[in-house]
Amino acid sequence: ANKFNATITLLNVIDPPFNFPANMEGVLDYLSENAEQHLEHLKNDLKTEYPDNKLNVKHQIRIGKPVSQILESITDLDIDLVVTGSGSDVPARKVIFGSVSTDIILHSTVQVISIPEEANEVSFEKILFATNFRSNDLENLIDVVSLADSYNAEIDIIHVSDEDNLETDVKFRGFKDLIREKNLYDSIKFHHVVHENPFKAISDYVELNGISFLVLNRYKKSVVGMLLDKNYTKQLSVYSKVPLLVLTGNLNDP
């Protein structure tokens, strides 16, 4: 936020209890006051932690269902980027993305960064951009280049296919040549991996190549949905360690 001169809005959503007590108004007042104190403490902590930065930090408290309130806030507050945590209190961490994070990633109209609880830090040093050659991938890559350039980061572009055939090879070479012709960024490498499970392939690549930040493109049907499926996530521990940026594509694309 400091680098891009952005405003941070800290949002807390109070989900009213299901068993509405007679003094519901008093309960909500208490919860709101408690949330206000926590948010003020958080803002003060930020000022203490970053005394030289002129961070513009606001806060807002909303009452209602977390997902709907967060999605409404994106429009109401003209938000460019949503940052959410990932993790769950489920024993053995078998679910990496909680239900709120999952719904925000799948339905947000803007970019979402999901930061796992186990991440030691958020680093943009080495970014992995996964592509399936969809219509908005190039536009999204341009946004990632702007981010990478600000941090002198490297970008690895990966495409995973379940087989190596002429059609896939032509698409991969064409995408690579197009990016090179546009001279988008110097520190870009290209990788085509053949694997039956795209997320296992991406996970292996992240672990073997020191990736610090993962970028996925979200379409109507894409690997993002697979990522959020508990049958996949419980097998892929890398997603509990590396921050994930999900970029919106053309949701009319299949």
PDB file of C-alpha atoms in Angstrom:
ATOM      1  CA  ALA A   1       0.000   0.000   0.000  1.00  0.00           C
ATOM      2  CA  ASN A   2       2.853   2.371   0.825  1.00  0.00           C
ATOM      3  CA  LYS A   3       4.613   1.641  -2.451  1.00  0.00           C
ATOM      4  CA  PHE A   4       1.502   2.294  -4.520  1.00  0.00           C
ATOM      5  CA  ASN A   5       0.138   5.117  -2.343  1.00  0.00           C
ATOM      6  CA  ALA A   6      -3.001   3.083  -1.665  1.00  0.00           C
ATOM      7  CA  THR A   7      -5.599   3.397   1.058  1.00  0.00           C
ATOM      8  CA  ILE A   8      -6.097   0.398   3.359  1.00  0.00           C
ATOM      9  CA  THR A   9      -9.576  -0.278   4.675  1.00  0.00           C
ATOM     10  CA  LEU A  10      -9.726  -2.707   7.586  1.00  0.00           C
ATOM     11  CA  LEU A  11     -13.099  -4.431   7.411  1.00  0.00           C
ATOM     12  CA  ASN A  12     -14.673  -6.381  10.240  1.00  0.00           C
ATOM     13  CA  VAL A  13     -18.025  -8.081   9.727  1.00  0.00           C
ATOM     14  CA  ILE A  14     -20.126  -8.987  12.742  1.00  0.00           C
ATOM     15  CA  ASP A  15     -22.238 -12.068  12.074  1.00  0.00           C
ATOM     16  CA  PRO A  16     -25.276 -11.856  14.398  1.00  0.00           C
ATOM     17  CA  PRO A  17     -25.980 -14.955  16.515  1.00  0.00           C
ATOM     18  CA  PHE A  18     -28.648 -17.328  15.203  1.00  0.00           C
ATOM     19  CA  ASN A  19     -30.519 -17.494  18.504  1.00  0.00           C
ATOM     20  CA  PHE A  20     -31.736 -13.915  18.533  1.00  0.00           C
ATOM     21  CA  PRO A  21     -31.932 -12.898  22.200  1.00  0.00           C
ATOM     22  CA  ALA A  22     -34.356 -10.326  23.486  1.00  0.00           C
ATOM     23  CA  ASN A  23     -31.550  -7.827  23.976  1.00  0.00           C
ATOM     24  CA  MET A  24     -30.126  -8.292  20.456  1.00  0.00           C
ATOM     25  CA  GLU A  25     -29.580  -4.561  20.038  1.00  0.00           C
ATOM     26  CA  GLY A  26     -27.469  -4.484  23.188  1.00  0.00           C
ATOM     27  CA  VAL A  27     -25.461  -7.509  22.025  1.00  0.00           C
ATOM     28  CA  LEU A  28     -24.729  -5.875  18.663  1.00  0.00           C
ATOM     29  CA  ASP A  29     -23.707  -2.654  20.387  1.00  0.00           C
ATOM     30  CA  TYR A  30     -21.300  -4.598  22.579  1.00  0.00           C
ATOM     31  CA  LEU A  31     -19.834  -6.501  19.605  1.00  0.00           C
ATOM     32  CA  SER A  32     -19.477  -3.280  17.611  1.00  0.00           C
ATOM     33  CA  GLU A  33     -17.691  -1.496  20.464  1.00  0.00           C
ATOM     34  CA  ASN A  34     -15.378  -4.472  20.901  1.00  0.00           C
ATOM     35  CA  ALA A  35     -14.615  -4.540  17.164  1.00  0.00           C
ATOM     36  CA  GLU A  36     -13.988  -0.788  17.189  1.00  0.00           C
ATOM     37  CA  GLN A  37     -11.402  -1.183  19.957  1.00  0.00           C
ATOM     38  CA  HIS A  38      -9.628  -4.030  18.140  1.00  0.00           C
ATOM     39  CA  LEU A  39      -9.492  -2.091  14.868  1.00  0.00           C
ATOM     40  CA  GLU A  40      -8.140   1.016  16.591  1.00  0.00           C
ATOM     41  CA  HIS A  41      -5.454  -1.117  18.260  1.00  0.00           C
ATOM     42  CA  LEU A  42      -4.569  -2.612  14.875  1.00  0.00           C
ATOM     43  CA  LYS A  43      -4.265   0.834  13.300  1.00  0.00           C
ATOM     44  CA  ASN A  44      -2.021   1.989  16.142  1.00  0.00           C
ATOM     45  CA  ASP A  45       0.118  -1.138  15.776  1.00  0.00           C
ATOM     46  CA  LEU A  46       0.584  -0.331  12.094  1.00  0.00           C
ATOM     47  CA  LYS A  47       1.720   3.202  12.927  1.00  0.00           C
ATOM     48  CA  THR A  48       4.185   1.812  15.480  1.00  0.00           C
ATOM     49  CA  GLU A  49       5.483  -0.885  13.113  1.00  0.00           C
ATOM     50  CA  TYR A  50       5.886   1.513  10.161  1.00  0.00           C
ATOM     51  CA  PRO A  51       6.601   4.944  11.680  1.00  0.00           C
ATOM     52  CA  ASP A  52       8.228   6.338   8.519  1.00  0.00           C
ATOM     53  CA  ASN A  53       5.392   5.359   6.193  1.00  0.00           C
ATOM     54  CA  LYS A  54       2.451   7.648   5.682  1.00  0.00           C
ATOM     55  CA  LEU A  55      -0.089   4.851   5.503  1.00  0.00           C
ATOM     56  CA  ASN A  56      -3.671   5.929   4.912  1.00  0.00           C
ATOM     57  CA  VAL A  57      -5.607   3.390   6.985  1.00  0.00           C
ATOM     58  CA  LYS A  58      -9.358   3.455   7.508  1.00  0.00           C
ATOM     59  CA  HIS A  59     -11.685   0.959   9.090  1.00  0.00           C
ATOM     60  CA  GLN A  60     -15.282  -0.097   8.755  1.00  0.00           C
ATOM     61  CA  ILE A  61     -17.589  -2.379  10.751  1.00  0.00           C
ATOM     62  CA  ARG A  62     -20.528  -4.091   9.091  1.00  0.00           C
ATOM     63  CA  ILE A  63     -23.255  -6.343  10.445  1.00  0.00           C
ATOM     64  CA  GLY A  64     -24.483  -9.322   8.453  1.00  0.00           C
ATOM     65  CA  LYS A  65     -23.211 -12.417   6.696  1.00  0.00           C
ATOM     66  CA  PRO A  66     -19.445 -12.053   6.102  1.00  0.00           C
ATOM     67  CA  VAL A  67     -19.365 -13.066   2.425  1.00  0.00           C
ATOM     68  CA  SER A  68     -22.233 -10.842   1.299  1.00  0.00           C
ATOM     69  CA  GLN A  69     -20.938  -7.893   3.334  1.00  0.00           C
ATOM     70  CA  ILE A  70     -17.406  -8.230   1.976  1.00  0.00           C
ATOM     71  CA  LEU A  71     -18.647  -8.503  -1.616  1.00  0.00           C
ATOM     72  CA  GLU A  72     -20.909  -5.474  -1.136  1.00  0.00           C
ATOM     73  CA  SER A  73     -17.999  -3.528   0.352  1.00  0.00           C
ATOM     74  CA  ILE A  74     -15.966  -4.080  -2.806  1.00  0.00           C
ATOM     75  CA  THR A  75     -18.560  -2.093  -4.753  1.00  0.00           C
ATOM     76  CA  ASP A  76     -19.530   0.402  -2.056  1.00  0.00           C
ATOM     77  CA  LEU A  77     -15.940   1.375  -1.230  1.00  0.00           C
ATOM     78  CA  ASP A  78     -14.611   1.115  -4.805  1.00  0.00           C
ATOM     79  CA  ILE A  79     -12.020  -1.484  -3.757  1.00  0.00           C
ATOM     80  CA  ASP A  80      -9.205  -2.503  -6.150  1.00  0.00           C
ATOM     81  CA  LEU A  81      -7.806  -5.445  -4.215  1.00  0.00           C
ATOM     82  CA  VAL A  82      -9.079  -7.721  -1.450  1.00  0.00           C
ATOM     83  CA  VAL A  83      -6.632  -9.256   1.014  1.00  0.00           C
ATOM     84  CA  THR A  84      -7.860 -12.189   3.057  1.00  0.00           C
ATOM     85  CA  GLY A  85      -6.325 -14.828   5.254  1.00  0.00           C
ATOM     86  CA  SER A  86      -6.504 -18.531   4.509  1.00  0.00           C
ATOM     87  CA  GLY A  87      -6.550 -21.326   7.000  1.00  0.00           C
ATOM     88  CA  SER A  88      -8.991 -23.263   9.066  1.00  0.00           C
ATOM     89  CA  ASP A  89      -9.477 -24.531  12.576  1.00  0.00           C
ATOM     90  CA  VAL A  90     -10.187 -27.979  11.175  1.00  0.00           C
ATOM     91  CA  PRO A  91      -7.955 -30.577  12.869  1.00  0.00           C
ATOM     92  CA  ALA A  92      -4.804 -31.527  10.956  1.00  0.00           C
ATOM     93  CA  ARG A  93      -5.315 -28.539   8.631  1.00  0.00           C
ATOM     94  CA  LYS A  94      -7.092 -30.693   6.075  1.00  0.00           C
ATOM     95  CA  VAL A  95      -8.934 -27.642   4.771  1.00  0.00           C
ATOM     96  CA  ILE A  96      -6.623 -24.845   3.678  1.00  0.00           C
ATOM     97  CA  PHE A  97      -9.215 -22.298   2.616  1.00  0.00           C
ATOM     98  CA  GLY A  98     -12.055 -21.496   4.986  1.00  0.00           C
ATOM     99  CA  SER A  99     -15.570 -21.098   3.620  1.00  0.00           C
ATOM    100  CA  VAL A 100     -15.464 -17.283   3.656  1.00  0.00           C
ATOM    101  CA  SER A 101     -12.099 -17.124   1.865  1.00  0.00           C
ATOM    102  CA  THR A 102     -13.323 -19.674  -0.674  1.00  0.00           C
ATOM    103  CA  ASP A 103     -16.463 -17.710  -1.535  1.00  0.00           C
ATOM    104  CA  ILE A 104     -14.558 -14.430  -1.772  1.00  0.00           C
ATOM    105  CA  ILE A 105     -11.971 -15.950  -4.120  1.00  0.00           C
ATOM    106  CA  LEU A 106     -14.687 -17.465  -6.314  1.00  0.00           C
ATOM    107  CA  HIS A 107     -17.058 -14.487  -6.440  1.00  0.00           C
ATOM    108  CA  SER A 108     -15.008 -11.313  -5.998  1.00  0.00           C
ATOM    109  CA  THR A 109     -15.202  -8.883  -8.903  1.00  0.00           C
ATOM    110  CA  VAL A 110     -11.657  -7.700  -8.179  1.00  0.00           C
ATOM    111  CA  GLN A 111      -8.299  -9.310  -7.523  1.00  0.00           C
ATOM    112  CA  VAL A 112      -7.889 -11.278  -4.303  1.00  0.00           C
ATOM    113  CA  ILE A 113      -4.714 -12.051  -2.376  1.00  0.00           C
ATOM    114  CA  SER A 114      -5.040 -14.930   0.061  1.00  0.00           C
ATOM    115  CA  ILE A 115      -2.282 -15.078   2.664  1.00  0.00           C
ATOM    116  CA  PRO A 116      -1.906 -18.374   4.565  1.00  0.00           C
ATOM    117  CA  GLU A 117      -1.442 -18.368   8.302  1.00  0.00           C
ATOM    118  CA  GLU A 118       1.789 -20.343   7.966  1.00  0.00           C
ATOM    119  CA  ALA A 119       3.424 -17.900   5.546  1.00  0.00           C
ATOM    120  CA  ASN A 120       6.547 -16.443   7.144  1.00  0.00           C
ATOM    121  CA  GLU A 121       6.323 -13.310   5.028  1.00  0.00           C
ATOM    122  CA  VAL A 122       4.800 -11.934   1.855  1.00  0.00           C
ATOM    123  CA  SER A 123       7.534 -11.749  -0.749  1.00  0.00           C
ATOM    124  CA  PHE A 124       7.259 -10.921  -4.443  1.00  0.00           C
ATOM    125  CA  GLU A 125      10.808 -12.054  -5.169  1.00  0.00           C
ATOM    126  CA  LYS A 126       9.816 -14.938  -7.441  1.00  0.00           C
ATOM    127  CA  ILE A 127       6.310 -14.995  -8.918  1.00  0.00           C
ATOM    128  CA  LEU A 128       4.716 -17.990 -10.639  1.00  0.00           C
ATOM    129  CA  PHE A 129       2.001 -17.117 -13.175  1.00  0.00           C
ATOM    130  CA  ALA A 130      -0.116 -20.073 -14.311  1.00  0.00           C
ATOM    131  CA  THR A 131      -1.804 -19.765 -17.696  1.00  0.00           C
ATOM    132  CA  ASN A 132      -4.164 -21.789 -19.812  1.00  0.00           C
ATOM    133  CA  PHE A 133      -4.044 -19.279 -22.693  1.00  0.00           C
ATOM    134  CA  ARG A 134      -7.471 -17.790 -21.911  1.00  0.00           C
ATOM    135  CA  SER A 135      -8.615 -14.461 -23.329  1.00  0.00           C
ATOM    136  CA  ASN A 136      -7.691 -12.294 -20.327  1.00  0.00           C
ATOM    137  CA  ASP A 137      -4.440 -14.018 -19.377  1.00  0.00           C
ATOM    138  CA  LEU A 138      -2.258 -11.553 -21.265  1.00  0.00           C
ATOM    139  CA  GLU A 139      -4.019  -8.563 -19.719  1.00  0.00           C
ATOM    140  CA  ASN A 140      -3.640 -10.108 -16.275  1.00  0.00           C
ATOM    141  CA  LEU A 141       0.028 -10.806 -16.937  1.00  0.00           C
ATOM    142  CA  ILE A 142       0.552  -7.123 -17.715  1.00  0.00           C
ATOM    143  CA  ASP A 143      -0.828  -6.310 -14.246  1.00  0.00           C
ATOM    144  CA  VAL A 144       1.537  -8.861 -12.696  1.00  0.00           C
ATOM    145  CA  VAL A 145       4.451  -7.319 -14.592  1.00  0.00           C
ATOM    146  CA  SER A 146       3.645  -3.951 -13.001  1.00  0.00           C
ATOM    147  CA  LEU A 147       3.792  -5.601  -9.595  1.00  0.00           C
ATOM    148  CA  ALA A 148       6.992  -7.518 -10.381  1.00  0.00           C
ATOM    149  CA  ASP A 149       8.718  -4.440 -11.767  1.00  0.00           C
ATOM    150  CA  SER A 150       8.066  -2.556  -8.528  1.00  0.00           C
ATOM    151  CA  TYR A 151       9.896  -5.254  -6.561  1.00  0.00           C
ATOM    152  CA  ASN A 152      12.528  -6.288  -9.139  1.00  0.00           C
ATOM    153  CA  ALA A 153      10.941  -9.734  -9.085  1.00  0.00           C
ATOM    154  CA  GLU A 154      11.313 -12.678 -11.436  1.00  0.00           C
ATOM    155  CA  ILE A 155       8.263 -14.112 -13.216  1.00  0.00           C
ATOM    156  CA  ASP A 156       7.975 -17.769 -14.143  1.00  0.00           C
ATOM    157  CA  ILE A 157       5.093 -18.557 -16.513  1.00  0.00           C
ATOM    158  CA  ILE A 158       3.819 -22.124 -16.343  1.00  0.00           C
ATOM    159  CA  HIS A 159       1.307 -24.023 -18.460  1.00  0.00           C
ATOM    160  CA  VAL A 160       0.245 -27.508 -17.424  1.00  0.00           C
ATOM    161  CA  SER A 161      -1.357 -29.894 -19.926  1.00  0.00           C
ATOM    162  CA  ASP A 162      -2.376 -33.503 -19.532  1.00  0.00           C
ATOM    163  CA  GLU A 163      -0.592 -34.466 -22.748  1.00  0.00           C
ATOM    164  CA  ASP A 164       2.062 -33.131 -25.082  1.00  0.00           C
ATOM    165  CA  ASN A 165       0.514 -32.656 -28.531  1.00  0.00           C
ATOM    166  CA  LEU A 166       0.829 -30.313 -31.484  1.00  0.00           C
ATOM    167  CA  GLU A 167      -2.107 -28.080 -30.500  1.00  0.00           C
ATOM    168  CA  THR A 168      -0.729 -27.477 -27.007  1.00  0.00           C
ATOM    169  CA  ASP A 169       2.781 -26.899 -28.346  1.00  0.00           C
ATOM    170  CA  VAL A 170       1.519 -24.338 -30.886  1.00  0.00           C
ATOM    171  CA  LYS A 171      -0.468 -22.455 -28.218  1.00  0.00           C
ATOM    172  CA  PHE A 172       2.452 -22.444 -25.802  1.00  0.00           C
ATOM    173  CA  ARG A 173       4.940 -21.240 -28.423  1.00  0.00           C
ATOM    174  CA  GLY A 174       2.486 -18.630 -29.670  1.00  0.00           C
ATOM    175  CA  PHE A 175       1.868 -17.253 -26.165  1.00  0.00           C
ATOM    176  CA  LYS A 176       5.598 -17.155 -25.472  1.00  0.00           C
ATOM    177  CA  ASP A 177       6.389 -15.418 -28.782  1.00  0.00           C
ATOM    178  CA  LEU A 178       3.602 -12.881 -28.244  1.00  0.00           C
ATOM    179  CA  ILE A 179       4.952 -11.902 -24.829  1.00  0.00           C
ATOM    180  CA  ARG A 180       8.493 -11.618 -26.150  1.00  0.00           C
ATOM    181  CA  GLU A 181       7.350  -9.487 -29.087  1.00  0.00           C
ATOM    182  CA  LYS A 182       5.602  -7.098 -26.719  1.00  0.00           C
ATOM    183  CA  ASN A 183       8.804  -6.902 -24.649  1.00  0.00           C
ATOM    184  CA  LEU A 184       6.766  -6.858 -21.460  1.00  0.00           C
ATOM    185  CA  TYR A 185       9.515  -7.647 -18.983  1.00  0.00           C
ATOM    186  CA  ASP A 186      13.095  -8.895 -18.998  1.00  0.00           C
ATOM    187  CA  SER A 187      12.918 -11.382 -16.124  1.00  0.00           C
ATOM    188  CA  ILE A 188      10.346 -13.823 -17.549  1.00  0.00           C
ATOM    189  CA  LYS A 189      10.858 -17.555 -18.041  1.00  0.00           C
ATOM    190  CA  PHE A 190       8.460 -20.014 -19.681  1.00  0.00           C
ATOM    191  CA  HIS A 191       7.715 -23.604 -18.683  1.00  0.00           C
ATOM    192  CA  HIS A 192       5.407 -26.242 -20.157  1.00  0.00           C
ATOM    193  CA  VAL A 193       4.743 -29.187 -17.845  1.00  0.00           C
ATOM    194  CA  VAL A 194       2.866 -32.356 -18.785  1.00  0.00           C
ATOM    195  CA  HIS A 195       0.939 -33.756 -15.801  1.00  0.00           C
ATOM    196  CA  GLU A 196      -2.502 -35.263 -15.257  1.00  0.00           C
ATOM    197  CA  ASN A 197      -3.083 -33.149 -12.144  1.00  0.00           C
ATOM    198  CA  PRO A 198      -2.438 -29.430 -12.849  1.00  0.00           C
ATOM    199  CA  PHE A 199      -2.334 -28.426  -9.196  1.00  0.00           C
ATOM    200  CA  LYS A 200       0.067 -31.176  -8.245  1.00  0.00           C
ATOM    201  CA  ALA A 201       2.314 -29.995 -11.080  1.00  0.00           C
ATOM    202  CA  ILE A 202       2.092 -26.388  -9.910  1.00  0.00           C
ATOM    203  CA  SER A 203       2.649 -27.413  -6.300  1.00  0.00           C
ATOM    204  CA  ASP A 204       5.776 -29.387  -7.224  1.00  0.00           C
ATOM    205  CA  TYR A 205       7.086 -26.476  -9.274  1.00  0.00           C
ATOM    206  CA  VAL A 206       6.544 -24.036  -6.391  1.00  0.00           C
ATOM    207  CA  GLU A 207       8.451 -26.232  -3.957  1.00  0.00           C
ATOM    208  CA  LEU A 208      11.330 -27.101  -6.303  1.00  0.00           C
ATOM    209  CA  ASN A 209      11.924 -23.587  -7.626  1.00  0.00           C
ATOM    210  CA  GLY A 210      11.626 -21.378  -4.555  1.00  0.00           C
ATOM    211  CA  ILE A 211       8.445 -19.623  -5.669  1.00  0.00           C
ATOM    212  CA  SER A 212       7.349 -16.998  -3.158  1.00  0.00           C
ATOM    213  CA  PHE A 213       4.065 -15.876  -4.752  1.00  0.00           C
ATOM    214  CA  LEU A 214       1.542 -17.788  -6.865  1.00  0.00           C
ATOM    215  CA  VAL A 215      -0.807 -16.181  -9.416  1.00  0.00           C
ATOM    216  CA  LEU A 216      -3.865 -17.905 -10.891  1.00  0.00           C
ATOM    217  CA  ASN A 217      -6.479 -16.699 -13.360  1.00  0.00           C
ATOM    218  CA  ARG A 218     -10.133 -17.294 -12.484  1.00  0.00           C
ATOM    219  CA  TYR A 219     -12.668 -18.089 -15.181  1.00  0.00           C
ATOM    220  CA  LYS A 220     -16.117 -19.679 -15.121  1.00  0.00           C
ATOM    221  CA  LYS A 221     -14.473 -23.084 -15.044  1.00  0.00           C
ATOM    222  CA  SER A 222     -10.814 -23.122 -14.124  1.00  0.00           C
ATOM    223  CA  VAL A 223      -8.244 -24.747 -11.904  1.00  0.00           C
ATOM    224  CA  VAL A 224      -9.117 -22.246  -9.177  1.00  0.00           C
ATOM    225  CA  GLY A 225     -12.237 -24.292  -8.460  1.00  0.00           C
ATOM    226  CA  MET A 226     -10.088 -27.396  -8.152  1.00  0.00           C
ATOM    227  CA  LEU A 227      -7.747 -25.610  -5.767  1.00  0.00           C
ATOM    228  CA  LEU A 228     -10.631 -24.859  -3.430  1.00  0.00           C
ATOM    229  CA  ASP A 229     -11.921 -28.426  -3.509  1.00  0.00           C
ATOM    230  CA  LYS A 230     -10.999 -30.050  -0.191  1.00  0.00           C
ATOM    231  CA  ASN A 231     -10.124 -33.300  -2.002  1.00  0.00           C
ATOM    232  CA  TYR A 232      -7.246 -31.467  -3.677  1.00  0.00           C
ATOM    233  CA  THR A 233      -6.193 -28.952  -1.053  1.00  0.00           C
ATOM    234  CA  LYS A 234      -5.685 -31.479   1.699  1.00  0.00           C
ATOM    235  CA  GLN A 235      -2.988 -33.107  -0.441  1.00  0.00           C
ATOM    236  CA  LEU A 236      -1.159 -29.918  -1.387  1.00  0.00           C
ATOM    237  CA  SER A 237       0.620 -28.424   1.601  1.00  0.00           C
ATOM    238  CA  VAL A 238       2.319 -25.757  -0.533  1.00  0.00           C
ATOM    239  CA  TYR A 239      -0.880 -23.701  -0.547  1.00  0.00           C
ATOM    240  CA  SER A 240      -0.656 -23.317   3.202  1.00  0.00           C
ATOM    241  CA  LYS A 241       2.746 -21.621   2.823  1.00  0.00           C
ATOM    242  CA  VAL A 242       2.717 -19.454  -0.322  1.00  0.00           C
ATOM    243  CA  PRO A 243       0.464 -16.402  -0.792  1.00  0.00           C
ATOM    244  CA  LEU A 244      -1.977 -16.721  -3.671  1.00  0.00           C
ATOM    245  CA  LEU A 245      -3.170 -13.951  -6.002  1.00  0.00           C
ATOM    246  CA  VAL A 246      -6.338 -14.766  -7.954  1.00  0.00           C
ATOM    247  CA  LEU A 247      -7.021 -12.539 -10.963  1.00  0.00           C
ATOM    248  CA  THR A 248     -10.446 -12.333 -12.569  1.00  0.00           C
ATOM    249  CA  GLY A 249     -10.781 -13.319 -16.189  1.00  0.00           C
ATOM    250  CA  ASN A 250     -13.741 -13.120 -18.565  1.00  0.00           C
ATOM    251  CA  LEU A 251     -16.344 -15.109 -16.628  1.00  0.00           C
ATOM    252  CA  ASN A 252     -18.241 -15.745 -19.874  1.00  0.00           C
ATOM    253  CA  ASP A 253     -15.322 -17.886 -20.982  1.00  0.00           C
ATOM    254  CA  PRO A 254     -15.841 -21.582 -20.180  1.00  0.00           C
TER     255      PRO A 254
END
